[in-house]
Amino acid sequence: MAVSSTSHRNAGVKIRALTLREHSVKAFSYDQFGGAGVLHAANLPEPVAGTSDVVVAIEARSINLIDIRVRSGMMGPLVNKRFPKVPGADFAGTITAIGANVKHLQVGERVFGAADPFKGGAFAELVAVPESQVIKLPSELSVSDAVTLPIAGLAALQSLRDLGGVTSGQSVLIHGATGPVGLFAVQIAKYKGAYVTAVGGAGLETARLLGADVLIDYRSGKTVQKNGGFDVILNASGKMPYSRGKIFLKQAGRLIEPSPTIAVFIGSKLGNLFRRRKHLALATQVRHSDLEYLARLVSERAVKPVIAATFAFSETLAAFAMVEGGGVIGKVVVTR
Ligand SMILES: NC(=O)c1ccc[n+]([C@@H]2O[C@H](COP(=O)([O-])OP(=O)(O)OC[C@H]3O[C@@H](n4cnc5c(N)ncnc54)[C@H](OP(=O)(O)O)[C@@H]3O)[C@@H](O)[C@H]2O)c1
């Protein structure tokens, strides 16, 4: 009896160990907020599809500034304190499971989209996300190009098209044109027919190749001179706040903040009641129609994703180190 009970316990342990292996996924996660050093390889429980979710076996993902800001703990109440946390919003891959209420997607379909950036999840083999956050991967779009689009591309698109209302012939200033958002913004503004002034750093030659008409290298000490010259300003650098940028706006111009603080969010709405030059704060939405719109721009070669480097999943720590080291022109992609 004793022997059988021991072997039963042993069998139980073995089954649990097997279960852990079968129902765990490789991930990169952290157990406390902090610098790059808190991120480490881990085996985590396999994500399960909620009723409106799809589970995706990830083929590629990309790094965004928000992944680093969330990990650093600087996002305050926007991020819960439950650990472990897996970074990563942008991803592409194949659906392995769907919830009971999923209507438009099926197991086996290839998709791309974004997890909630404040929750993350893309730096794992599998991620569970609401159906509303993903679309089918167009056959002509590579997974590497697809994962550059959601967070940075949507921010650029919704800033310029929805808040800026950019139209043909307008004069647009992209301040911070050499970051991932700025490089998409330059291309979307050109696609809309605008005349684009790009202010940025090391990636200015890339911005020129992507269509920017005027280049200003902030590192040279040169600044924007055109008082009253712009219909739309995108403050992608964070260095052109409304207090500074308003003199560069035309009478009914708009300055857009892609990364507004709560104070800017509320203050800009109140202030706009009393002024013609508007200050607008972006609250990005992951919309199917906008992901499709961006994918179409890439297919039509109106927008070219800029990929600075591609790493294997096992090299995730090196990929983050590259982004956090600065001077990267374009997106860093991490594949399987
Ligand atoms: N709302 C959203 O959903 C959303 C999504 C994505 C991003 N965002 C926000 O959008 C902003 C841009 O994102 P990102 O990923 O492109 O950021 P990023 O990688 O930090 O890019 C910022 C760019 O600004 C340049 N820059 C720095 N100082 C400058 C200055 N004084 N004048 C002009 N350019 C300057 C940098 O050049 P160097 O590197 O050469 O210094 C860099 O190329 C961030 O604030 C981000 O939080 C919001």
Short mmCIF file of C-alpha atoms and ligand atoms in Angstrom, two decimals:
data_model
loop_
_atom_site.label_atom_id
_atom_site.label_comp_id
_atom_site.label_asym_id
_atom_site.label_seq_id
_atom_site.Cartn_x
_atom_site.Cartn_y
_atom_site.Cartn_z
CA MET A 1 0.00 0.00 0.00
CA ALA A 2 2.81 2.32 0.99
CA VAL A 3 4.64 1.45 -2.19
CA SER A 4 1.56 1.95 -4.29
CA SER A 5 0.85 5.26 -2.60
CA THR A 6 4.43 6.41 -3.28
CA SER A 7 4.24 5.35 -6.87
CA HIS A 8 0.87 7.02 -7.10
CA ARG A 9 2.44 10.23 -5.77
CA ASN A 10 5.32 9.82 -8.18
CA ALA A 11 2.89 9.27 -10.99
CA GLY A 12 1.02 12.35 -9.90
CA VAL A 13 4.19 14.46 -9.92
CA LYS A 14 5.08 13.11 -13.34
CA ILE A 15 1.68 13.94 -14.70
CA ARG A 16 1.86 17.46 -13.27
CA ALA A 17 5.33 17.95 -14.78
CA LEU A 18 4.09 16.70 -18.13
CA THR A 19 1.05 18.92 -17.88
CA LEU A 20 3.26 21.93 -17.19
CA ARG A 21 5.39 21.18 -20.24
CA GLU A 22 2.40 20.61 -22.50
CA HIS A 23 0.47 23.64 -21.27
CA SER A 24 3.23 26.14 -20.88
CA VAL A 25 4.68 28.53 -23.42
CA LYS A 26 8.09 30.09 -23.81
CA ALA A 27 8.00 33.78 -23.08
CA PHE A 28 10.06 36.75 -22.00
CA SER A 29 8.60 38.25 -18.86
CA TYR A 30 9.34 40.34 -15.78
CA ASP A 31 8.28 40.05 -12.16
CA GLN A 32 8.83 43.66 -11.13
CA PHE A 33 8.98 47.03 -12.88
CA GLY A 34 12.43 48.22 -13.85
CA GLY A 35 15.16 48.56 -16.46
CA ALA A 36 16.16 46.11 -19.18
CA GLY A 37 17.62 43.77 -16.55
CA VAL A 38 14.22 42.69 -15.19
CA LEU A 39 13.26 40.99 -18.47
CA HIS A 40 14.11 37.28 -18.59
CA ALA A 41 13.19 34.04 -20.36
CA ALA A 42 10.36 32.10 -18.69
CA ASN A 43 7.87 29.27 -19.12
CA LEU A 44 4.39 30.61 -18.47
CA PRO A 45 0.94 29.03 -18.51
CA GLU A 46 -0.55 28.74 -21.96
CA PRO A 47 -3.02 31.60 -22.61
CA VAL A 48 -6.64 30.51 -22.90
CA ALA A 49 -9.16 32.15 -25.25
CA GLY A 50 -11.90 34.13 -23.50
CA THR A 51 -15.30 34.00 -25.19
CA SER A 52 -14.43 36.82 -27.63
CA ASP A 53 -10.73 36.01 -27.97
CA VAL A 54 -8.50 34.30 -30.45
CA VAL A 55 -5.27 32.58 -29.42
CA VAL A 56 -2.45 33.22 -31.87
CA ALA A 57 0.79 31.26 -32.32
CA ILE A 58 3.10 34.19 -32.92
CA GLU A 59 5.41 34.26 -35.92
CA ALA A 60 6.68 37.82 -35.44
CA ARG A 61 6.27 40.80 -33.14
CA SER A 62 7.90 44.24 -32.90
CA ILE A 63 9.08 46.47 -30.08
CA ASN A 64 7.41 49.79 -29.27
CA LEU A 65 8.39 52.54 -26.84
CA ILE A 66 5.26 51.73 -24.84
CA ASP A 67 6.61 48.21 -24.08
CA ILE A 68 9.61 49.82 -22.39
CA ARG A 69 7.56 52.51 -20.64
CA VAL A 70 5.16 49.90 -19.21
CA ARG A 71 8.07 47.73 -18.02
CA SER A 72 9.74 50.75 -16.39
CA GLY A 73 6.68 51.31 -14.17
CA MET A 74 6.25 54.90 -15.37
CA MET A 75 2.69 54.42 -16.63
CA GLY A 76 1.21 54.65 -13.12
CA PRO A 77 -2.44 53.64 -12.74
CA LEU A 78 -2.75 52.72 -16.44
CA VAL A 79 -0.89 49.47 -15.69
CA ASN A 80 -1.88 46.97 -13.00
CA LYS A 81 0.73 45.50 -10.67
CA ARG A 82 0.04 41.83 -11.44
CA PHE A 83 3.17 39.86 -12.37
CA PRO A 84 4.61 38.16 -14.32
CA LYS A 85 4.10 40.54 -17.22
CA VAL A 86 4.96 39.78 -20.83
CA PRO A 87 5.78 42.85 -22.96
CA GLY A 88 4.70 43.39 -26.53
CA ALA A 89 1.65 44.64 -28.41
CA ASP A 90 2.28 44.22 -32.16
CA PHE A 91 2.18 40.64 -33.44
CA ALA A 92 1.37 38.38 -36.39
CA GLY A 93 0.79 34.64 -36.50
CA THR A 94 -1.69 31.80 -36.88
CA ILE A 95 -4.87 31.25 -34.87
CA THR A 96 -4.76 28.08 -32.75
CA ALA A 97 -8.00 28.50 -30.75
CA ILE A 98 -11.07 30.73 -30.70
CA GLY A 99 -13.66 31.65 -28.08
CA ALA A 100 -17.34 30.75 -28.40
CA ASN A 101 -18.39 34.25 -29.51
CA VAL A 102 -15.71 34.77 -32.16
CA LYS A 103 -17.56 35.44 -35.41
CA HIS A 104 -15.20 36.33 -38.23
CA LEU A 105 -12.02 34.33 -37.66
CA GLN A 106 -11.17 30.63 -37.64
CA VAL A 107 -8.47 28.33 -36.35
CA GLY A 108 -5.65 28.11 -38.89
CA GLU A 109 -6.07 31.65 -40.27
CA ARG A 110 -3.07 33.95 -40.31
CA VAL A 111 -3.69 37.30 -38.66
CA PHE A 112 -1.95 40.40 -37.37
CA GLY A 113 -2.90 43.00 -34.83
CA ALA A 114 -2.15 44.44 -31.43
CA ALA A 115 -2.60 43.30 -27.87
CA ASP A 116 -3.51 46.01 -25.37
CA PRO A 117 -0.11 47.74 -24.98
CA PHE A 118 -0.73 48.27 -21.25
CA LYS A 119 -1.17 44.50 -20.82
CA GLY A 120 1.28 43.20 -23.44
CA GLY A 121 1.65 39.52 -24.23
CA ALA A 122 3.33 39.39 -27.63
CA PHE A 123 6.76 38.29 -26.39
CA ALA A 124 5.48 34.74 -25.90
CA GLU A 125 4.88 31.84 -28.24
CA LEU A 126 1.10 32.30 -27.88
CA VAL A 127 -1.09 35.29 -27.07
CA ALA A 128 -4.85 35.56 -26.41
CA VAL A 129 -6.45 38.78 -27.69
CA PRO A 130 -9.98 39.97 -28.47
CA GLU A 131 -11.11 39.30 -32.04
CA SER A 132 -11.62 43.07 -32.36
CA GLN A 133 -7.85 43.62 -32.16
CA VAL A 134 -6.79 41.48 -35.14
CA ILE A 135 -7.46 41.15 -38.86
CA LYS A 136 -6.62 38.51 -41.43
CA LEU A 137 -3.09 38.89 -42.74
CA PRO A 138 -3.34 39.95 -46.40
CA SER A 139 -1.49 37.39 -48.54
CA GLU A 140 0.79 40.05 -50.00
CA LEU A 141 1.92 41.34 -46.58
CA SER A 142 4.88 39.66 -44.85
CA VAL A 143 4.61 39.03 -41.11
CA SER A 144 7.67 41.24 -40.59
CA ASP A 145 6.08 44.19 -42.38
CA ALA A 146 2.72 43.52 -40.69
CA VAL A 147 4.10 43.77 -37.16
CA THR A 148 5.56 47.21 -37.80
CA LEU A 149 2.08 48.60 -38.44
CA PRO A 150 -0.35 48.41 -35.51
CA ILE A 151 0.98 50.63 -32.72
CA ALA A 152 3.21 53.04 -34.66
CA GLY A 153 1.19 53.05 -37.89
CA LEU A 154 -2.18 53.56 -36.21
CA ALA A 155 -0.76 56.41 -34.12
CA ALA A 156 0.53 58.15 -37.25
CA LEU A 157 -2.64 57.50 -39.25
CA GLN A 158 -5.14 58.51 -36.59
CA SER A 159 -3.06 61.59 -35.67
CA LEU A 160 -2.82 62.96 -39.20
CA ARG A 161 -6.04 61.76 -40.82
CA ASP A 162 -8.52 61.81 -37.92
CA LEU A 163 -7.21 64.58 -35.68
CA GLY A 164 -5.21 66.57 -38.23
CA GLY A 165 -7.64 66.19 -41.12
CA VAL A 166 -4.62 66.47 -43.43
CA THR A 167 -5.59 67.16 -47.03
CA SER A 168 -3.77 67.72 -50.29
CA GLY A 169 -1.70 70.89 -50.48
CA GLN A 170 -1.46 71.41 -46.73
CA SER A 171 1.80 72.09 -44.98
CA VAL A 172 2.61 69.50 -42.30
CA LEU A 173 5.42 69.51 -39.74
CA ILE A 174 6.48 66.13 -38.37
CA HIS A 175 8.56 66.90 -35.28
CA GLY A 176 10.37 63.65 -34.46
CA ALA A 177 10.10 62.42 -38.04
CA THR A 178 12.90 59.89 -37.59
CA GLY A 179 11.20 57.62 -35.01
CA PRO A 180 8.85 54.77 -35.96
CA VAL A 181 5.74 56.97 -35.68
CA GLY A 182 7.41 59.85 -37.51
CA LEU A 183 8.56 57.68 -40.43
CA PHE A 184 4.99 56.43 -40.93
CA ALA A 185 3.65 59.97 -40.46
CA VAL A 186 5.93 61.39 -43.18
CA GLN A 187 4.64 58.76 -45.62
CA ILE A 188 0.97 59.14 -44.69
CA ALA A 189 1.17 62.93 -44.97
CA LYS A 190 2.80 62.58 -48.42
CA TYR A 191 0.12 60.04 -49.41
CA LYS A 192 -2.48 62.65 -48.47
CA GLY A 193 -0.71 65.13 -50.74
CA ALA A 194 0.80 67.35 -48.05
CA TYR A 195 4.06 69.31 -48.16
CA VAL A 196 6.13 67.78 -45.36
CA THR A 197 8.78 69.32 -43.15
CA ALA A 198 10.63 66.66 -41.17
CA VAL A 199 12.53 67.51 -37.99
CA GLY A 200 14.57 64.68 -36.57
CA GLY A 201 17.91 63.07 -35.94
CA ALA A 202 19.88 60.22 -37.43
CA GLY A 203 17.10 58.95 -39.70
CA LEU A 204 16.59 62.15 -41.70
CA GLU A 205 18.04 60.67 -44.89
CA THR A 206 15.45 57.86 -44.55
CA ALA A 207 12.72 60.48 -44.07
CA ARG A 208 13.92 62.18 -47.26
CA LEU A 209 13.83 58.91 -49.21
CA LEU A 210 10.29 58.34 -47.93
CA GLY A 211 9.20 61.70 -49.33
CA ALA A 212 9.88 64.48 -46.80
CA ASP A 213 10.26 67.80 -48.62
CA VAL A 214 12.22 69.81 -46.05
CA LEU A 215 14.68 68.32 -43.54
CA ILE A 216 15.80 69.89 -40.27
CA ASP A 217 18.38 68.07 -38.15
CA TYR A 218 17.68 69.04 -34.55
CA ARG A 219 21.21 67.98 -33.56
CA SER A 220 22.67 70.79 -35.67
CA GLY A 221 20.91 73.34 -33.49
CA LYS A 222 18.66 74.38 -36.41
CA THR A 223 15.01 74.92 -35.54
CA VAL A 224 11.73 75.49 -37.33
CA GLN A 225 11.54 79.06 -38.62
CA LYS A 226 8.22 79.21 -40.41
CA ASN A 227 5.99 81.17 -38.05
CA GLY A 228 2.34 80.67 -38.95
CA GLY A 229 3.40 78.23 -41.65
CA PHE A 230 1.82 74.88 -40.82
CA ASP A 231 -1.69 73.49 -41.05
CA VAL A 232 -0.75 70.50 -38.90
CA ILE A 233 2.10 69.76 -36.49
CA LEU A 234 2.67 66.27 -35.10
CA ASN A 235 4.66 66.38 -31.86
CA ALA A 236 6.17 62.90 -32.18
CA SER A 237 9.43 64.00 -30.53
CA GLY A 238 7.64 65.31 -27.44
CA LYS A 239 9.83 68.43 -27.87
CA MET A 240 7.25 70.58 -29.64
CA PRO A 241 4.53 71.15 -27.02
CA TYR A 242 1.60 73.42 -27.81
CA SER A 243 3.13 76.32 -25.84
CA ARG A 244 6.08 76.28 -28.26
CA GLY A 245 4.43 75.00 -31.42
CA LYS A 246 1.40 77.31 -31.61
CA ILE A 247 3.37 80.16 -33.22
CA PHE A 248 4.19 77.85 -36.13
CA LEU A 249 0.52 77.04 -36.77
CA LYS A 250 -1.67 78.78 -39.31
CA GLN A 251 -4.83 80.50 -38.02
CA ALA A 252 -6.91 77.31 -37.89
CA GLY A 253 -3.96 74.95 -37.54
CA ARG A 254 -3.79 71.90 -35.30
CA LEU A 255 -1.01 70.55 -33.10
CA ILE A 256 -1.33 66.87 -32.28
CA GLU A 257 0.11 65.04 -29.28
CA PRO A 258 0.53 61.30 -29.88
CA SER A 259 1.59 60.74 -26.28
CA PRO A 260 -0.52 63.09 -24.17
CA THR A 261 -0.40 63.23 -20.39
CA ILE A 262 -3.74 63.26 -18.59
CA ALA A 263 -3.23 66.99 -17.97
CA VAL A 264 -2.72 67.60 -21.71
CA PHE A 265 -5.72 65.43 -22.51
CA ILE A 266 -8.07 67.43 -20.33
CA GLY A 267 -6.34 70.81 -20.64
CA SER A 268 -6.28 70.73 -24.44
CA LYS A 269 -10.04 70.11 -24.65
CA LEU A 270 -10.80 73.01 -22.32
CA GLY A 271 -8.30 75.33 -24.00
CA ASN A 272 -9.69 74.58 -27.45
CA LEU A 273 -13.01 76.14 -26.45
CA PHE A 274 -11.28 79.53 -26.55
CA ARG A 275 -8.81 79.33 -29.46
CA ARG A 276 -8.68 78.76 -33.19
CA ARG A 277 -5.33 76.97 -33.26
CA LYS A 278 -6.32 73.60 -31.81
CA HIS A 279 -4.34 71.36 -29.48
CA LEU A 280 -5.41 67.74 -29.99
CA ALA A 281 -4.59 64.65 -27.92
CA LEU A 282 -4.53 61.23 -29.54
CA ALA A 283 -6.34 58.26 -27.98
CA THR A 284 -5.47 55.50 -30.42
CA GLN A 285 -8.09 52.89 -31.27
CA VAL A 286 -7.27 49.50 -32.78
CA ARG A 287 -9.85 49.41 -35.59
CA HIS A 288 -10.15 46.66 -38.20
CA SER A 289 -10.75 49.25 -40.89
CA ASP A 290 -7.58 51.15 -40.00
CA LEU A 291 -5.41 48.03 -39.88
CA GLU A 292 -6.81 47.16 -43.31
CA TYR A 293 -6.14 50.71 -44.50
CA LEU A 294 -2.49 50.54 -43.40
CA ALA A 295 -2.04 47.08 -44.93
CA ARG A 296 -3.46 48.42 -48.20
CA LEU A 297 -1.05 51.38 -48.19
CA VAL A 298 1.83 48.92 -47.82
CA SER A 299 0.49 46.66 -50.57
CA GLU A 300 0.13 49.68 -52.85
CA ARG A 301 3.68 50.73 -51.91
CA ALA A 302 2.40 54.09 -50.71
CA VAL A 303 3.91 53.24 -47.32
CA LYS A 304 7.12 51.32 -46.79
CA PRO A 305 7.74 49.86 -43.33
CA VAL A 306 11.28 50.60 -42.19
CA ILE A 307 12.81 47.63 -40.39
CA ALA A 308 16.05 48.41 -38.60
CA ALA A 309 16.83 44.83 -37.56
CA THR A 310 15.28 41.39 -37.19
CA PHE A 311 16.09 39.08 -34.28
CA ALA A 312 15.13 35.48 -33.45
CA PHE A 313 12.82 35.01 -30.45
CA SER A 314 15.72 33.57 -28.42
CA GLU A 315 17.53 36.91 -28.99
CA THR A 316 14.74 39.02 -27.49
CA LEU A 317 16.99 40.56 -24.82
CA ALA A 318 19.41 41.73 -27.52
CA ALA A 319 16.49 43.18 -29.51
CA PHE A 320 15.35 45.26 -26.51
CA ALA A 321 18.96 46.29 -25.82
CA MET A 322 19.20 47.61 -29.38
CA VAL A 323 16.04 49.70 -29.07
CA GLU A 324 16.98 50.98 -25.62
CA GLY A 325 20.48 51.83 -26.82
CA GLY A 326 18.95 54.49 -29.11
CA GLY A 327 19.94 55.57 -32.59
CA VAL A 328 17.74 52.92 -34.23
CA ILE A 329 16.12 53.96 -37.52
CA GLY A 330 12.82 52.09 -37.92
CA LYS A 331 11.29 49.12 -36.18
CA VAL A 332 13.00 46.19 -34.49
CA VAL A 333 11.23 42.93 -35.32
CA VAL A 334 11.50 39.64 -33.40
CA THR A 335 10.51 36.49 -35.26
CA ARG A 336 10.18 32.87 -34.04
N1 LIG B 1 -0.90 57.03 -28.83
C1 LIG B 1 -0.34 55.94 -29.32
O1 LIG B 1 -1.00 54.92 -29.57
C2 LIG B 1 1.11 55.92 -29.61
C3 LIG B 1 1.65 54.85 -30.31
C4 LIG B 1 3.01 54.87 -30.61
C5 LIG B 1 3.78 55.94 -30.18
N2 LIG B 1 3.22 56.95 -29.48
C6 LIG B 1 4.02 58.09 -29.04
O2 LIG B 1 4.48 58.78 -30.20
C7 LIG B 1 5.76 59.34 -29.94
C8 LIG B 1 6.71 58.89 -31.03
O3 LIG B 1 6.87 57.48 -30.95
P1 LIG B 1 8.17 56.79 -31.56
O4 LIG B 1 8.05 55.37 -31.25
O5 LIG B 1 8.36 57.24 -32.96
O6 LIG B 1 9.26 57.48 -30.59
P2 LIG B 1 10.84 57.58 -30.68
O7 LIG B 1 11.40 56.31 -31.19
O8 LIG B 1 11.31 58.09 -29.36
O9 LIG B 1 11.11 58.69 -31.80
C9 LIG B 1 11.21 60.03 -31.50
C10 LIG B 1 12.07 60.68 -32.58
O10 LIG B 1 12.21 62.06 -32.24
C11 LIG B 1 13.55 62.44 -32.50
N3 LIG B 1 13.89 63.56 -31.63
C12 LIG B 1 14.41 63.55 -30.40
N4 LIG B 1 14.61 64.80 -29.95
C13 LIG B 1 14.18 65.62 -30.95
C14 LIG B 1 14.11 67.02 -31.09
N5 LIG B 1 14.52 67.86 -30.15
N6 LIG B 1 13.61 67.50 -32.25
C15 LIG B 1 13.18 66.68 -33.23
N7 LIG B 1 13.24 65.34 -33.15
C16 LIG B 1 13.73 64.82 -32.01
C17 LIG B 1 14.38 61.21 -32.20
O11 LIG B 1 15.59 61.26 -32.93
P3 LIG B 1 16.94 60.63 -32.33
O12 LIG B 1 16.59 59.21 -31.96
O13 LIG B 1 17.91 60.72 -33.44
O14 LIG B 1 17.27 61.46 -31.13
C18 LIG B 1 13.46 60.08 -32.68
O15 LIG B 1 13.75 59.76 -34.02
C19 LIG B 1 6.17 58.88 -28.55
O16 LIG B 1 5.87 59.90 -27.63
C20 LIG B 1 5.27 57.69 -28.30
O17 LIG B 1 5.00 57.51 -26.93
C21 LIG B 1 1.91 56.97 -29.20
#
